[in-house]
Every structure is written in C-alpha cells, then in structure tokens.
XYZ file of C-alpha atoms in Angstrom:
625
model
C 3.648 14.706 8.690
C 5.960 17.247 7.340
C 3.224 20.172 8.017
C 3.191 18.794 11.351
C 6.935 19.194 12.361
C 7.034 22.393 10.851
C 3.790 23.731 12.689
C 6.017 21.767 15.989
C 9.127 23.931 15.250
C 7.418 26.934 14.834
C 5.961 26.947 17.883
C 8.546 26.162 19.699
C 10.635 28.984 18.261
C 7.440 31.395 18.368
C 6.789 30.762 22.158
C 10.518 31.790 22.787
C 10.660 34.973 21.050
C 6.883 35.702 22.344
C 9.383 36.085 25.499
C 11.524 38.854 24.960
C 10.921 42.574 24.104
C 12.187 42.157 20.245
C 9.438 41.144 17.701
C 9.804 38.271 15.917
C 11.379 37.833 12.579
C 9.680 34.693 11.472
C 6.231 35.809 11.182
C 6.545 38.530 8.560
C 8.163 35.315 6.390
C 5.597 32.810 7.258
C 2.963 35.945 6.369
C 4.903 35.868 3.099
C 4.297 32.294 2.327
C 8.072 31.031 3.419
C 7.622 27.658 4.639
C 9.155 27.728 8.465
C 12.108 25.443 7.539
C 13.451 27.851 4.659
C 12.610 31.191 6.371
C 14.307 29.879 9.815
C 17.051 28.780 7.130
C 17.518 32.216 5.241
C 17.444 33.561 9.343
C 20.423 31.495 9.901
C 22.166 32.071 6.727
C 21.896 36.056 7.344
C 23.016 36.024 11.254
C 18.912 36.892 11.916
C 19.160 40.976 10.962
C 16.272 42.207 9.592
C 13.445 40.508 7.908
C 14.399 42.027 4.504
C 17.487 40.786 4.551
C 16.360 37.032 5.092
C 13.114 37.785 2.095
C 16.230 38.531 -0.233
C 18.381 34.987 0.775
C 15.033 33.302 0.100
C 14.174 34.660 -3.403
C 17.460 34.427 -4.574
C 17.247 30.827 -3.446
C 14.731 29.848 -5.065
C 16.445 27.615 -7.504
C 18.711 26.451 -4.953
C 18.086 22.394 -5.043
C 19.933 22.281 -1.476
C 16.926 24.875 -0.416
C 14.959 21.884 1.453
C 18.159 19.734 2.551
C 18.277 20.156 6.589
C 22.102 21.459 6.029
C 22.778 23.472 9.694
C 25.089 26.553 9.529
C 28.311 25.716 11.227
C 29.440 28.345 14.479
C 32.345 29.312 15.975
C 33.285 32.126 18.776
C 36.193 34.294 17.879
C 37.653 37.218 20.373
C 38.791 39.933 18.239
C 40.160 42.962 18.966
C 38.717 46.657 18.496
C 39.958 50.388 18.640
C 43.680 51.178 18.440
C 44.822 48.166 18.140
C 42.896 46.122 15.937
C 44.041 49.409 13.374
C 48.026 48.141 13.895
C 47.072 44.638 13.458
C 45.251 45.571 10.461
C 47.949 48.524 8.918
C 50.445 45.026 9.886
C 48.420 42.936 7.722
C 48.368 45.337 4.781
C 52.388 45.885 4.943
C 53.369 42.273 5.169
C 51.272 41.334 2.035
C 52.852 44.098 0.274
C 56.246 43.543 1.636
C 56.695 40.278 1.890
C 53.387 38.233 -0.080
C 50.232 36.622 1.117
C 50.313 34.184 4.011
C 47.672 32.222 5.709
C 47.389 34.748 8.239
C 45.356 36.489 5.611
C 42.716 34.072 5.313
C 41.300 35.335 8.308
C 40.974 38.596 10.408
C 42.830 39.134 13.538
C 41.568 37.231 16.351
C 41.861 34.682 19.027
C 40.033 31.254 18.893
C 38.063 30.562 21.120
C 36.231 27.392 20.397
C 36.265 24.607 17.552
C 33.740 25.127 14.606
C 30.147 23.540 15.544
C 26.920 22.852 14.385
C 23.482 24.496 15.566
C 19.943 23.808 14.189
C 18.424 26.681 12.583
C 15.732 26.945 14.865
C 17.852 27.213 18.071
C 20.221 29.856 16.807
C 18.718 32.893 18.744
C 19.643 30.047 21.962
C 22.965 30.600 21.193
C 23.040 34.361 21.217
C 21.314 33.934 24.706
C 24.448 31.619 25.467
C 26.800 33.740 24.195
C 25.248 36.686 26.480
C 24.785 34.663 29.861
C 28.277 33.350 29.390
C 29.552 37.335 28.802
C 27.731 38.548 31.690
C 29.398 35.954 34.336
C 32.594 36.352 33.374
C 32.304 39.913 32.558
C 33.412 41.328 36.696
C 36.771 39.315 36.438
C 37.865 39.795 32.567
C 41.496 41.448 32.362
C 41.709 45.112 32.597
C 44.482 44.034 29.989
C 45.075 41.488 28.052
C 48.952 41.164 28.182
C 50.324 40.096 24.488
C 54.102 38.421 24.403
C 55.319 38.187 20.539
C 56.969 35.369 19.415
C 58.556 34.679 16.516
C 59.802 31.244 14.895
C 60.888 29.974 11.287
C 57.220 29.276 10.281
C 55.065 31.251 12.932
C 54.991 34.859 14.403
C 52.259 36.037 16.705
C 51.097 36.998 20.156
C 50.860 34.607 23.199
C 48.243 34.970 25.551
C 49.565 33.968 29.102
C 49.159 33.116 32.867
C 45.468 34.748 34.591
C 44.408 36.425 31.937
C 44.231 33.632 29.791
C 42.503 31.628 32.185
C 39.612 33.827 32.673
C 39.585 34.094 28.819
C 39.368 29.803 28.844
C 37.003 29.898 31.028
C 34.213 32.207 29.722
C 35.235 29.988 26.568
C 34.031 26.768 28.754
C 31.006 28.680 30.475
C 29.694 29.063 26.401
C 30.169 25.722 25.986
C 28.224 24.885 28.289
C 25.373 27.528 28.164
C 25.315 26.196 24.456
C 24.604 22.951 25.249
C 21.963 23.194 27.808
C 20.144 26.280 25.930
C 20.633 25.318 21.704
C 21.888 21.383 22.182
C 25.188 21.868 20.874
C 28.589 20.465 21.500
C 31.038 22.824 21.631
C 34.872 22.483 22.091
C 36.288 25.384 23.676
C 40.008 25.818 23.377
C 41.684 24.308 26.458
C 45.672 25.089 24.507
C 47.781 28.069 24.196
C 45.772 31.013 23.328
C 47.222 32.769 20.479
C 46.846 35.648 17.744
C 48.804 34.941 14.950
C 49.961 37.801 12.906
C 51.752 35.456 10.228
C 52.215 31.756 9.078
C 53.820 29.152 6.290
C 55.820 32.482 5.249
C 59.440 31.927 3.282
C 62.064 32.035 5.981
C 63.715 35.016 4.362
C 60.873 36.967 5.502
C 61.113 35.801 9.368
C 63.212 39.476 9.836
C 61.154 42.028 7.832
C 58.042 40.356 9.260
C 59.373 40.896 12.777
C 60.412 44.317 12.250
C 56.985 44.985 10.928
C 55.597 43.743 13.980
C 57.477 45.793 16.477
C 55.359 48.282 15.239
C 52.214 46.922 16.707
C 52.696 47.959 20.416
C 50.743 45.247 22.835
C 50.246 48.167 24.943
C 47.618 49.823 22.491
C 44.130 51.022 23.839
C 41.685 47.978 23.151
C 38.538 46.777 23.243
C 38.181 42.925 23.496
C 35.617 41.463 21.575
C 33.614 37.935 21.562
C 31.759 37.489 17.770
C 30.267 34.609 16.743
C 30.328 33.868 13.509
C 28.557 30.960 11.102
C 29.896 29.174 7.732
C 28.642 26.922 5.087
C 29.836 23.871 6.317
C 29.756 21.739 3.155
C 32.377 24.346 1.467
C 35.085 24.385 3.965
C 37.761 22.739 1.414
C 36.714 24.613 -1.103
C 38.277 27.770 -3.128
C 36.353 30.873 -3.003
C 36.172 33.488 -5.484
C 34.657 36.588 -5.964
C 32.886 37.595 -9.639
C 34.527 40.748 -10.353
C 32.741 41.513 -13.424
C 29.166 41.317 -14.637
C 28.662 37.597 -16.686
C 25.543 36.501 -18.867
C 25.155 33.056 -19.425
C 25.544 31.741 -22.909
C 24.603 28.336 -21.953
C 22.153 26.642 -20.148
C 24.977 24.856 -17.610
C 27.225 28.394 -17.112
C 26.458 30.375 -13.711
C 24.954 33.963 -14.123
C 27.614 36.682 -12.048
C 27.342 39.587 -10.669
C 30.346 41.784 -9.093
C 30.978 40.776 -5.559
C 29.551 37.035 -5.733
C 31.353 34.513 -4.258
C 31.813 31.080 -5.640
C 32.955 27.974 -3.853
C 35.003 25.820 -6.126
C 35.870 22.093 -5.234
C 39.736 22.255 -6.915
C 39.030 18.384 -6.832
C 35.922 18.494 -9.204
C 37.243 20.674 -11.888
C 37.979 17.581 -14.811
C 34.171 18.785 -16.841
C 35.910 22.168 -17.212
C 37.659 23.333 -20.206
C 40.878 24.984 -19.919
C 40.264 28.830 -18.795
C 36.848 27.542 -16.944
C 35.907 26.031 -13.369
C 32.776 25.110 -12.241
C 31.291 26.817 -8.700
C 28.361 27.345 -6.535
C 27.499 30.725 -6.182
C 26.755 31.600 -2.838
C 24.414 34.319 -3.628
C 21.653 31.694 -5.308
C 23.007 28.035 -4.273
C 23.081 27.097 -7.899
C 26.099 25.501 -9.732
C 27.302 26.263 -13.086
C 30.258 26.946 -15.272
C 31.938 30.406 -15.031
C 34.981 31.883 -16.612
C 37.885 31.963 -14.006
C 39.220 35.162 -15.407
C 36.196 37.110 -14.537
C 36.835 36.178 -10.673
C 39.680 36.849 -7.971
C 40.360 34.574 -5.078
C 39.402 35.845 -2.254
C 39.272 33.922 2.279
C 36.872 31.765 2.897
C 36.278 34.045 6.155
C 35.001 36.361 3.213
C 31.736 34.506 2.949
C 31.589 33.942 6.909
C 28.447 35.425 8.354
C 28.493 37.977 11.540
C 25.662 36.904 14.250
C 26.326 38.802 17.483
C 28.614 39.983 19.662
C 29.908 40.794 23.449
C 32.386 43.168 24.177
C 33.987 43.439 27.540
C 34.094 47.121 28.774
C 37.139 48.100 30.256
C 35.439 50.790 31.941
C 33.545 47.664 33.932
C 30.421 49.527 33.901
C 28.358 46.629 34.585
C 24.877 48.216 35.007
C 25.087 49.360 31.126
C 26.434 45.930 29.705
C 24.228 45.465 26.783
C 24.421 42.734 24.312
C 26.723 43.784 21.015
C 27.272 47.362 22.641
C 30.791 48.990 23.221
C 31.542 50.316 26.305
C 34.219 52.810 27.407
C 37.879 52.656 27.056
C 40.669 52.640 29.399
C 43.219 55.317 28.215
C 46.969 54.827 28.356
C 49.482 52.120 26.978
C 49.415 48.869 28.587
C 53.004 47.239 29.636
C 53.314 43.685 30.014
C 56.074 41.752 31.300
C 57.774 39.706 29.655
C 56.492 35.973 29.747
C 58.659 32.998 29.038
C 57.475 30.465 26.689
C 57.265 26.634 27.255
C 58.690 24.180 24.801
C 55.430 21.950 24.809
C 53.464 24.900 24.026
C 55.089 25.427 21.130
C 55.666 22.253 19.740
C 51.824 21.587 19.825
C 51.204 25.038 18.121
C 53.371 24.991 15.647
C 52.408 21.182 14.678
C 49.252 22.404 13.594
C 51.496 25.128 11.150
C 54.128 23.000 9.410
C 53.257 20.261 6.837
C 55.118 18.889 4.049
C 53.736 19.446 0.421
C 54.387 18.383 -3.313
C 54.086 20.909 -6.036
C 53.589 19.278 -9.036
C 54.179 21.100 -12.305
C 54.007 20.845 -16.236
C 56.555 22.300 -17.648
C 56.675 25.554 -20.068
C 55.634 25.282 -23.721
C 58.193 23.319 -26.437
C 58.814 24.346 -29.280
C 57.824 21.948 -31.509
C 54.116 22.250 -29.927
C 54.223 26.251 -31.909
C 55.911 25.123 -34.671
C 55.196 21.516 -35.394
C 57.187 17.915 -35.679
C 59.779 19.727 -38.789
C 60.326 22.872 -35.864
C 64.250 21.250 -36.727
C 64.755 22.160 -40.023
C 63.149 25.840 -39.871
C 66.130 26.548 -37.735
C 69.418 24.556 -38.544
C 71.676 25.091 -41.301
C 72.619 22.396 -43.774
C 75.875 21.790 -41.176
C 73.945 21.318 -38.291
C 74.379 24.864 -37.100
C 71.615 26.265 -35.356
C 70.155 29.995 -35.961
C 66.886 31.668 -34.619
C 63.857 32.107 -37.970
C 61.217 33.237 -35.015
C 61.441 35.327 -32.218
C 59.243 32.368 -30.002
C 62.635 30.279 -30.844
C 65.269 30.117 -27.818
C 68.107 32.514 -28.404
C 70.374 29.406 -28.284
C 70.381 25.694 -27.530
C 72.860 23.753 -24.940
C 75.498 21.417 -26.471
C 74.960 18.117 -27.014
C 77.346 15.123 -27.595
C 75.762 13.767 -30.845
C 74.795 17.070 -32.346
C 71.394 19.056 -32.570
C 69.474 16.405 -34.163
C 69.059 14.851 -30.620
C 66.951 17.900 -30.412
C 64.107 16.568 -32.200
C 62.665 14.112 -30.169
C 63.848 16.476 -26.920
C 62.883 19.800 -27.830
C 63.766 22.686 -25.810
C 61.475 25.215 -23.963
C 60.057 28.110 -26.601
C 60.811 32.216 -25.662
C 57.043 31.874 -24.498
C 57.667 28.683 -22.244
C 60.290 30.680 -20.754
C 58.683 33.361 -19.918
C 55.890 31.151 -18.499
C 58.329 29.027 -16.360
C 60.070 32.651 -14.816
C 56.669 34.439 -14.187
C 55.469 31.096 -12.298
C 58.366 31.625 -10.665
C 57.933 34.913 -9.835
C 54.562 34.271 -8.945
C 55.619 31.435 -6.326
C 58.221 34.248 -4.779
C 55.537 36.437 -4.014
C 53.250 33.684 -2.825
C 55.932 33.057 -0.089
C 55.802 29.332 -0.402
C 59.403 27.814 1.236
C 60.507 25.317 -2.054
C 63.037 23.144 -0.192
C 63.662 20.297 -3.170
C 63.466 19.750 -6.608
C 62.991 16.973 -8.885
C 62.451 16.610 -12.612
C 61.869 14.709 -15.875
C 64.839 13.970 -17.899
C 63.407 15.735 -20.782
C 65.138 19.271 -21.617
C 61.724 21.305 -21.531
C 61.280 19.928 -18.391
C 64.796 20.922 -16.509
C 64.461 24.139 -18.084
C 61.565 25.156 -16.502
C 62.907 23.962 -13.072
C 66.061 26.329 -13.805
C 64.012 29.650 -14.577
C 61.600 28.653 -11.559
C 64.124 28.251 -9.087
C 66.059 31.580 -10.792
C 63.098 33.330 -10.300
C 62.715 32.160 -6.908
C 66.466 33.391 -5.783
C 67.550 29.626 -5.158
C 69.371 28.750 -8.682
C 72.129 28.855 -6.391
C 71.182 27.060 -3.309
C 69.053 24.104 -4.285
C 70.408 21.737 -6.847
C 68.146 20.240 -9.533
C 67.419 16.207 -9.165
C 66.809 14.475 -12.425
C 64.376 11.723 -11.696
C 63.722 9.342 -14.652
C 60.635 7.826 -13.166
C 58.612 11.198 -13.588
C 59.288 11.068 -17.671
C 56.686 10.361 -20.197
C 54.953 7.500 -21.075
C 57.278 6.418 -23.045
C 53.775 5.227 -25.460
C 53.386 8.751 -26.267
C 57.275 9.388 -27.503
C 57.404 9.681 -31.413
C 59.626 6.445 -32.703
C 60.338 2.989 -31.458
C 63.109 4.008 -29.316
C 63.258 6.061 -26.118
C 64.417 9.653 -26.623
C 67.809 10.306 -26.701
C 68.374 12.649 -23.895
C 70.396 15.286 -21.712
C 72.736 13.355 -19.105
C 73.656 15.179 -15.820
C 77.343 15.828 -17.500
C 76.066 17.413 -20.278
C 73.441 19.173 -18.515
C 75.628 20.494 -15.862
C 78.481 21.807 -18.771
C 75.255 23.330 -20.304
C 75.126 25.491 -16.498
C 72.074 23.309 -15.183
C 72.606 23.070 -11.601
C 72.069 19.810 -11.168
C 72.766 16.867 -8.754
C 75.020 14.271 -9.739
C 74.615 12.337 -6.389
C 71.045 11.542 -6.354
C 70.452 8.174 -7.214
C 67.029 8.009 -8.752
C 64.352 5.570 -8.907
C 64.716 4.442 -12.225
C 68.098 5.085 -14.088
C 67.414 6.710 -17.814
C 68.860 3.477 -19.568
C 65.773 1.344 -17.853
C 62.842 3.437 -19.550
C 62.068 1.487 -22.038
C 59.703 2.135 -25.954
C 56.300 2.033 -25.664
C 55.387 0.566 -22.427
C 52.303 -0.240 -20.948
C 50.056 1.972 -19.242
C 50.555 -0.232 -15.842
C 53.702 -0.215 -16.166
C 53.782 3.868 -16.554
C 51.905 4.214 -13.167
C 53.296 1.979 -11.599
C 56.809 3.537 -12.468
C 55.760 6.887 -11.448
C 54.202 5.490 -8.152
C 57.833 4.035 -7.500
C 59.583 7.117 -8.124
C 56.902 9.479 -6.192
C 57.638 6.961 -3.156
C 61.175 7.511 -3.317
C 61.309 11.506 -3.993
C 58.999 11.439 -0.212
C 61.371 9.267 1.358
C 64.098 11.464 0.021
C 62.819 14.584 1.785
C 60.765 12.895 4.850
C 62.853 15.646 7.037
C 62.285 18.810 4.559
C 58.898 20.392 6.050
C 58.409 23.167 3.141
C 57.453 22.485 -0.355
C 59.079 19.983 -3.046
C 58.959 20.885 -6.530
C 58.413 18.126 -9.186
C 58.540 19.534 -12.671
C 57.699 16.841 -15.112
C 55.147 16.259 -18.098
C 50.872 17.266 -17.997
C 50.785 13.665 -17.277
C 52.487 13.679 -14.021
C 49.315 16.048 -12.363
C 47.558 12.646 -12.389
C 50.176 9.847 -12.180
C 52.138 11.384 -9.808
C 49.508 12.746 -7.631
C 47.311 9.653 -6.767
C 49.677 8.116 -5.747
C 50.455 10.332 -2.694
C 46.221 10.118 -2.161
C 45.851 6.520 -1.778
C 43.649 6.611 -5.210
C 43.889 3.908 -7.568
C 45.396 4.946 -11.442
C 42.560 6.358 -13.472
C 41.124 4.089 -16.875
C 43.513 4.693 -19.229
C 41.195 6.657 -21.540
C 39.908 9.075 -18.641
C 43.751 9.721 -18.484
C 44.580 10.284 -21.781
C 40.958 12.595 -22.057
C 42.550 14.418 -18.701
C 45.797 15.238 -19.712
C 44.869 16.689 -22.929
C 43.283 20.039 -20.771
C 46.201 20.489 -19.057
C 48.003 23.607 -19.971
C 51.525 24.462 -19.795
C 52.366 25.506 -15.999
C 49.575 23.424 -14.801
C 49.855 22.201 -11.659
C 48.456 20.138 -8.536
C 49.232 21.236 -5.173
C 49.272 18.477 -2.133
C 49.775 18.746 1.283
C 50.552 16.067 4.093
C 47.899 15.629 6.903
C 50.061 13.993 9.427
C 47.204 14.044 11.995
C 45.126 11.909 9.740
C 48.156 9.974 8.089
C 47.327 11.028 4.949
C 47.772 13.336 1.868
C 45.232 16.319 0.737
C 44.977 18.145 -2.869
C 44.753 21.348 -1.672
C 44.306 24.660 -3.429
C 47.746 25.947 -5.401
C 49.397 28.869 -3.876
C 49.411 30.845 -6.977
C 46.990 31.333 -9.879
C 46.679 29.804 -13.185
C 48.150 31.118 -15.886
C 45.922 31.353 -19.292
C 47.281 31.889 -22.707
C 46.412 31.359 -26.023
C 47.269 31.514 -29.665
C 49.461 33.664 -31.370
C 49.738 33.084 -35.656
C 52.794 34.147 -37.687
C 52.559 37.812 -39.310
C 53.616 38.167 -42.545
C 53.893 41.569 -43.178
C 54.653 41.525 -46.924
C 51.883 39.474 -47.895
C 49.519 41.392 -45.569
C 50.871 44.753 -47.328
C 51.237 43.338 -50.743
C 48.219 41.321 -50.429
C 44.767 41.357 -52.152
C-alpha cells in the first residue's frame, strides 16, 4: 500500500514537471535509490536547487528517525528590499547592535510581511513557485513606481509605514497568492490584511529610542530600490526553539553527545534542558536530524531566520519592462531619490501593531556565589577576630560586610555575596545592559546574597538610582534547607537601607519575614512562593517591560510554574533540579496576552559558566617535596 501511494505521488509530480522546459529533479534521486517521499522531502528541505544539493540532505539524514515522519516544511512570502537601500537598512542594522545592543529586529532580515507562516506538502511545492509567479505577473503593470516609506518611532517600536495605494496594490498581490496557492498547491494562506510595516527596531531600552532614531535618519526612504517577493520555508516543529551555531569542530565522547562541525545549527528546546549537566544542553542538529548532547560553549546563538531556507523569488522591475519579466530575475532600476509625503498615522493602526510588540515578562534569577559555598560552614571564623571584628584572609572574601544590629555572627547563617559572586552579579548586569532588555521592577529574597546581587545588577544596569529594591519574603528559601531549627536571622529594610541598599520600605509583601517559619513543608514552600509570585504580578499589572526577581536556585522552579499554570514538581525531581543550577541561573517568561497565558521563553543574555578555583600556597609549593 505504501509502494502504491508513493508510485501515486510520483506520478503526479512527474506528469507536472514532464510540462515545463526544466528537467526534473526527482528522477536522478529515485535513479539513486531515494524512496519518492524522502527525495521530494530533501527537495523541500533545500528550496529544490540542484539535485546534489538534495543527495547531500539525504545522506546526512540518514540517521534522522524523523526521516519517514510526513513533517511538511512551513512557507511564508516576505517582500524585501534590494540595491541601495537594502545596504542602509543593513549598515542600520550593524550600527544599532553595536551602539545600542541586540533587538528583535535582528532575528530577522529587513522585510515586509506579507502573509502568515503556512504549510505545503512536499510534493506540491514547485505549485507554489507557479503561484508565487502567476500572482507576480498580474499585479506586476500596477506595482508602485515607489514604494513611499513614513518612519515612525515610539517607546518600544521604530520602523517604516507602508501607506495609502501603494499599499493596497502590495495587499492585494498578497491576496492574489493566496489564492493562486490554494487552487494550484492546496494551501491556506493568510495574507496580511493590517498595516504594512518594516521594522527597523523593537523591545529596545527606552534610553535608546533617540540614538536609534538618529541612526535611522540616515536611511533615506528615497533610496534607489528594488522590491522583492521571496518565499521562504522553516522547520516547523522548531519554531520555539533556540538556535545555535557549532563554532568549533566536536568529537563525541559518548554514545548520547551530538558530533559538530563549524557552522551547524542546533535547535534547543530551553524547556527540555533538566538531562543536561551544568555547561551542557541537548539539540537537534539540523545538518543530520539527530539529537544529542553538546557542549554549549562550543556554540553561539544565532536567528532562527538563520536556518530559514530560500525557494524563489519575484522582483518587480521598476523599469516595467514586462516582456523580459522572468521568474527570480532583476530587472532595471529607476535612478534618482524618491520623496514621499508625509503620511499621518492612525491611532488604531498603531495600537494593533504595537500590541503584537509589548508584553510583560519575569526574569527570574539566582543570585551570585556566597561565601560560605568557597569556603565552607566555619567561612566565619577564617575571617573575624576574637572581638568580632571582621578582616579579609582571601582575596574571594568581600572587602567589607554591612552592619548589623546583633553583630557579625548573624552572618553565618546569612552569608554575604563572595568577590567572585560580585563580579558575577555586575557582569550579568552588564550583560542585561547590552541586551537592551527595559527592567522596570525588582523584587528579592530577604537573604543578603540575594539583595546584593539585585544592587550590582541594577548598578550595572544604570538604575541603582531609579528603581528601588522590594524585599519579598515569600521568594526565600525553603526554610527545610536553612542550617538550625530556627529561621535565619536576617537583614531588615532599616538596616539594609543604612547599609546603602536602595530599598523600598513601602511595599507590603506577601509574607512578612516574622511569618517564615523552621523547616516547613514542601507544600507549604510552593504554595508560599505561588502566593507571593501572584502578588509581585498584581503589583506591576501596568509595568509592560521586564521584572526582576532575584531569589534562591530554587525559585527557577517554584516561582516559575506558577506563572505557567504547571502543577509543583515531586519533591525529589525538585531537590535533583535545583542542585544543577548555577549561580546567575535564570528562567526567562513572557506574558501571551493573546492566549491568556505565560511562555518560558529563551533568556536575553547567555549563561555564564565557571568553575573551580583551589587555594595556592606558595610556600609549600616552593618549599615543598
């Protein structure tokens, strides 16, 4: 039955190419032995170039155990620009990630969307280029001489607009390849019916908004272009995922790690990642289909549009010369700069673009390493006089501790951040500055380490200043895992704030530091954090930008599900989970408000990996046998 539909398929797809002037592609893979579901498979997966090309996808495939699944490329129709201008879009791309960091403008290359992603079966891709063609050539006499851009500019979006007649001959060649698509390859396409747009930026930190726009002015709408319609295909069962690219040559040395080779890319599910030890992930490599362990710090992250494949193209000739429109072939240019008035903007326009760009998010961080996790439960009396005075035996000891009512032995159970978790909290810090994520709110544990860590985040960040630190009991510990039968004595705001924490003495929190009580149940741990997380969101249920919640390894996971509508994890998958978290971990999750619900997304900086560091003795070492 099987042989059957694929002798059925094959036919069908022979008799059409059979057709046209171009030879076909399948045969030379079926004379190869290629069953005609893979080879029409690798076609798809290689935008149907050259027969080589597709040979190559199918032998390096050959372990891939989605090979036979009948997983269809997904498609979309992009209209990019070309020539002059698409090199100022592009020089404005480079300068704003230098200038002001990375913003999800960069995920993708400059263009205008034209259509939703959608599926196609493998065998009816080459009816889609026919689509895309018929649909260029009847729209081809009335598309815009020029295509007149009007920048705008708001606190979380910059870009071009796209008005009046031209943009309705540019919806409605969209429309006619909807439709050609559906009657020639049976698919359902949405073309975009909204404000046509090219964004040049988005979710950038508002203190960019000015350098950004001056950046901009540089790229003149007037330019000499060439508009473009590409169609381009994805994997569509990686579209949440991280992507990477191998930037160094890696040899398995077990049977479950992924062999690498520079310029692979590797989807990563950031929601899968619990089997991997710290400094590890675990990817499919989109080279072979196979999964495996890899090390991260052999890889970069890199666009999903990195991994998107090219198919074919239609560009409109400004020169109009309709008698040498060819499929994928460039016609002449129109010299000169164009001018376009200026266009005023509606308010409903706007609103429905920029819903689709602004989303709340929770940031949820370990704090840096303690000192007692270098130098062990007696880290105390390495560095206090016999009067309680407190002096520095170790270079990874803080220069100096805050003041504390009863004295430094309140230290012990609530020990302070080491040089090395400092240094980890303020290049996090750094990192998120350059990220360009917009931290609007800030909440922490109780504990010292923890508040600490907020401090040199938010110093790092330029907002020490501007956004006051929120102590939220709720977020502490399980109190099970505190050394003693009482709760740690710790840091109130009075104290904290003489010790120049900047913190807020109005919040009321969830749960007051005199309720958490020794020793408590795991139930009632989650359930306390669940509380609290409920209350920091309700807090901030205006703030569109990022909150920060800096609190113990344990909070990645009880503060988290919460927010996803997942139940608490068994208690010894938690306590097995929170062991690999490192200091500066952290969980990144982001509000869908069209779906009511929250997403763990990817983090908008990198990990951080560390490791060990012994004590030097240099007398010994010279003095030694």
């Amino acid at each position: 039955m099987a042989a059957a539909g694929e002798t059925q398929i094959y036919a069908k797809v022979s008799n059409k190419l059979k057709g046209r002037s171009t030879p076909s592609l399948l045969d030379p893979l079926l004379a190869m032995g290629f069953p005609a579901h893979t080879a029409l498979k690798a076609l798809a997966a290689t935008g149907r170039k050259t027969v080589e090309e597709a040979s190559d996808w199918l032998n390096c495939h050959c372990n891939d155990p989605s090979l036979d699944d009948p997983i269809p490329q997904e498609y979309a129709l992009f209209l990019c620009p070309t020539g002059p201008l698409l090199e100022k879009l592009q020089e404005f791309w480079r300068e704003s990630k230098r200038q002001c960091a990375k913003n999800r403008a960069h995920e993708v290359f400059p263009h205008v969307t034209l259509c939703d992603f959608f599926t196609c079966e493998d065998q009816k891709v080459e009816c889609l280029y026919e689509a895309l063609k018929r649909a260029g050539d009847r729209i081809l006499g009335s598309f815009p001489a020029t295509v007149p851009l009007v920048l705008h500019s708001s606190i979380s979006y910059l870009g071009f607009f796209i008005d009046d007649s031209p943009a309705d001959v540019i919806r409605e060649f969209a429309m006619l390849f909807a439709t050609e698509a559906s009657v020639l390859a049976d698919c359902t396409v949405k073309p975009c019916t909204k404000q046509l747009h090219l964004t040049l930026a988005h979710k950038f930190y508002p203190h960019h908004q000015r350098t950004l726009e001056q950046l901009a002015k540089a790229v003149h709408p007037g330019h000499s272009c060439q508009w473009t319609a590409a169609l381009y295909s994805r994997d569509m069962r990686f579209v949440h995922y991280q992507t990477l690219r191998a930037l160094f040559q890696y040899k398995p040395q077990n049977v479950d790690e992924l062999m690498l080779s520079p310029g692979d890319y590797i989807f990563v599910d950031p929601t899968q990642q619990e089997e991997a030890s710290e400094g590890w992930v675990i990817g499919i490599s989109q080279r072979t289909g196979c999964q495996g362990f890899l090390p991260e710090n052999y890889t970069e992250r890199v666009s999903e549009s990195d991994t998107w494949v090219k198919h074919r193209t239609y560009t409109f000739s400004l020169a109009m010369d309709l008698n040498s429109r060819r499929d994928g072939e460039a016609g002449g240019r129109r010299n000169g700069e164009f001018r376009p008035p200026p266009m005023s903007r509606s308010i409903s326009s706007l609103q429905d673009l920029q819903a689709t760009i602004v989303r709340r998010s929770v940031l949820v961080v370990r704090h840096g390493e303690r000192v007692d996790q270098v130098f062990g439960k007696s880290w105390l009396q390495q560095c206090s006089t016999p009067d309680g005075k407190y002096y520095r035996p170790d270079l990874n000891f803080p220069c100096s501790l805050p003041r504390r009512s009863s004295g430094i032995k309140d230290f012990e159970n609530d020990p302070p951040l080491s040089s090395c978790g400092i240094f980890q909290s303020r290049i996090t810090g750094n990192a998120l500055l350059d990220s360009g994520v917009s931290i609007t709110s800030v909440f922490t544990s109780p504990a010292l380490r923890c508040v600490q860590t907020a401090k040199h985040i938010l110093e790092e960040l330029k907002l020490e200043k501007r956004i006051k630190i929120r102590v939220e009991p709720g977020i502490f510990e399980w109190t099970k895992w505190e050394t003693g039968k009482t709760t740690p004595t710790l840091m109130n705001l009075e104290e904290l704030k003489e010790a120049n924490f900047n913190v807020n003495t109005d919040y009321r929190p969830a749960f007051p530091l005199s309720s958490l009580m020794p020793a408590e149940s795991y139930d009632e741990y989650v359930h306390r954090c669940a509380v609290s997380m409920e209350q920091i969101i309700s807090t901030c249920s205006q703030d569109m930008g990022v909150i920060l919640v800096v609190s113990h390894g344990s909070a990645l996971d009880s503060c988290t599900r919460p927010l996803l509508g997942l139940p608490p994890r068994d208690c010894g998958d938690f306590a097995q989970l929170v062991r690999k978290i490192p200091s500066l971990g952290m969980c990144f999750c982001e509000e869908n408000k069209e779906e009511g619900k929250w997403e763990l997304v990817s983090p908008p900086i990198k990990t951080l990996t560390h490791g060990s560091n012994s004590a030097f003795n240099w007398r010994n070492w010279i003095l030694g046998n």
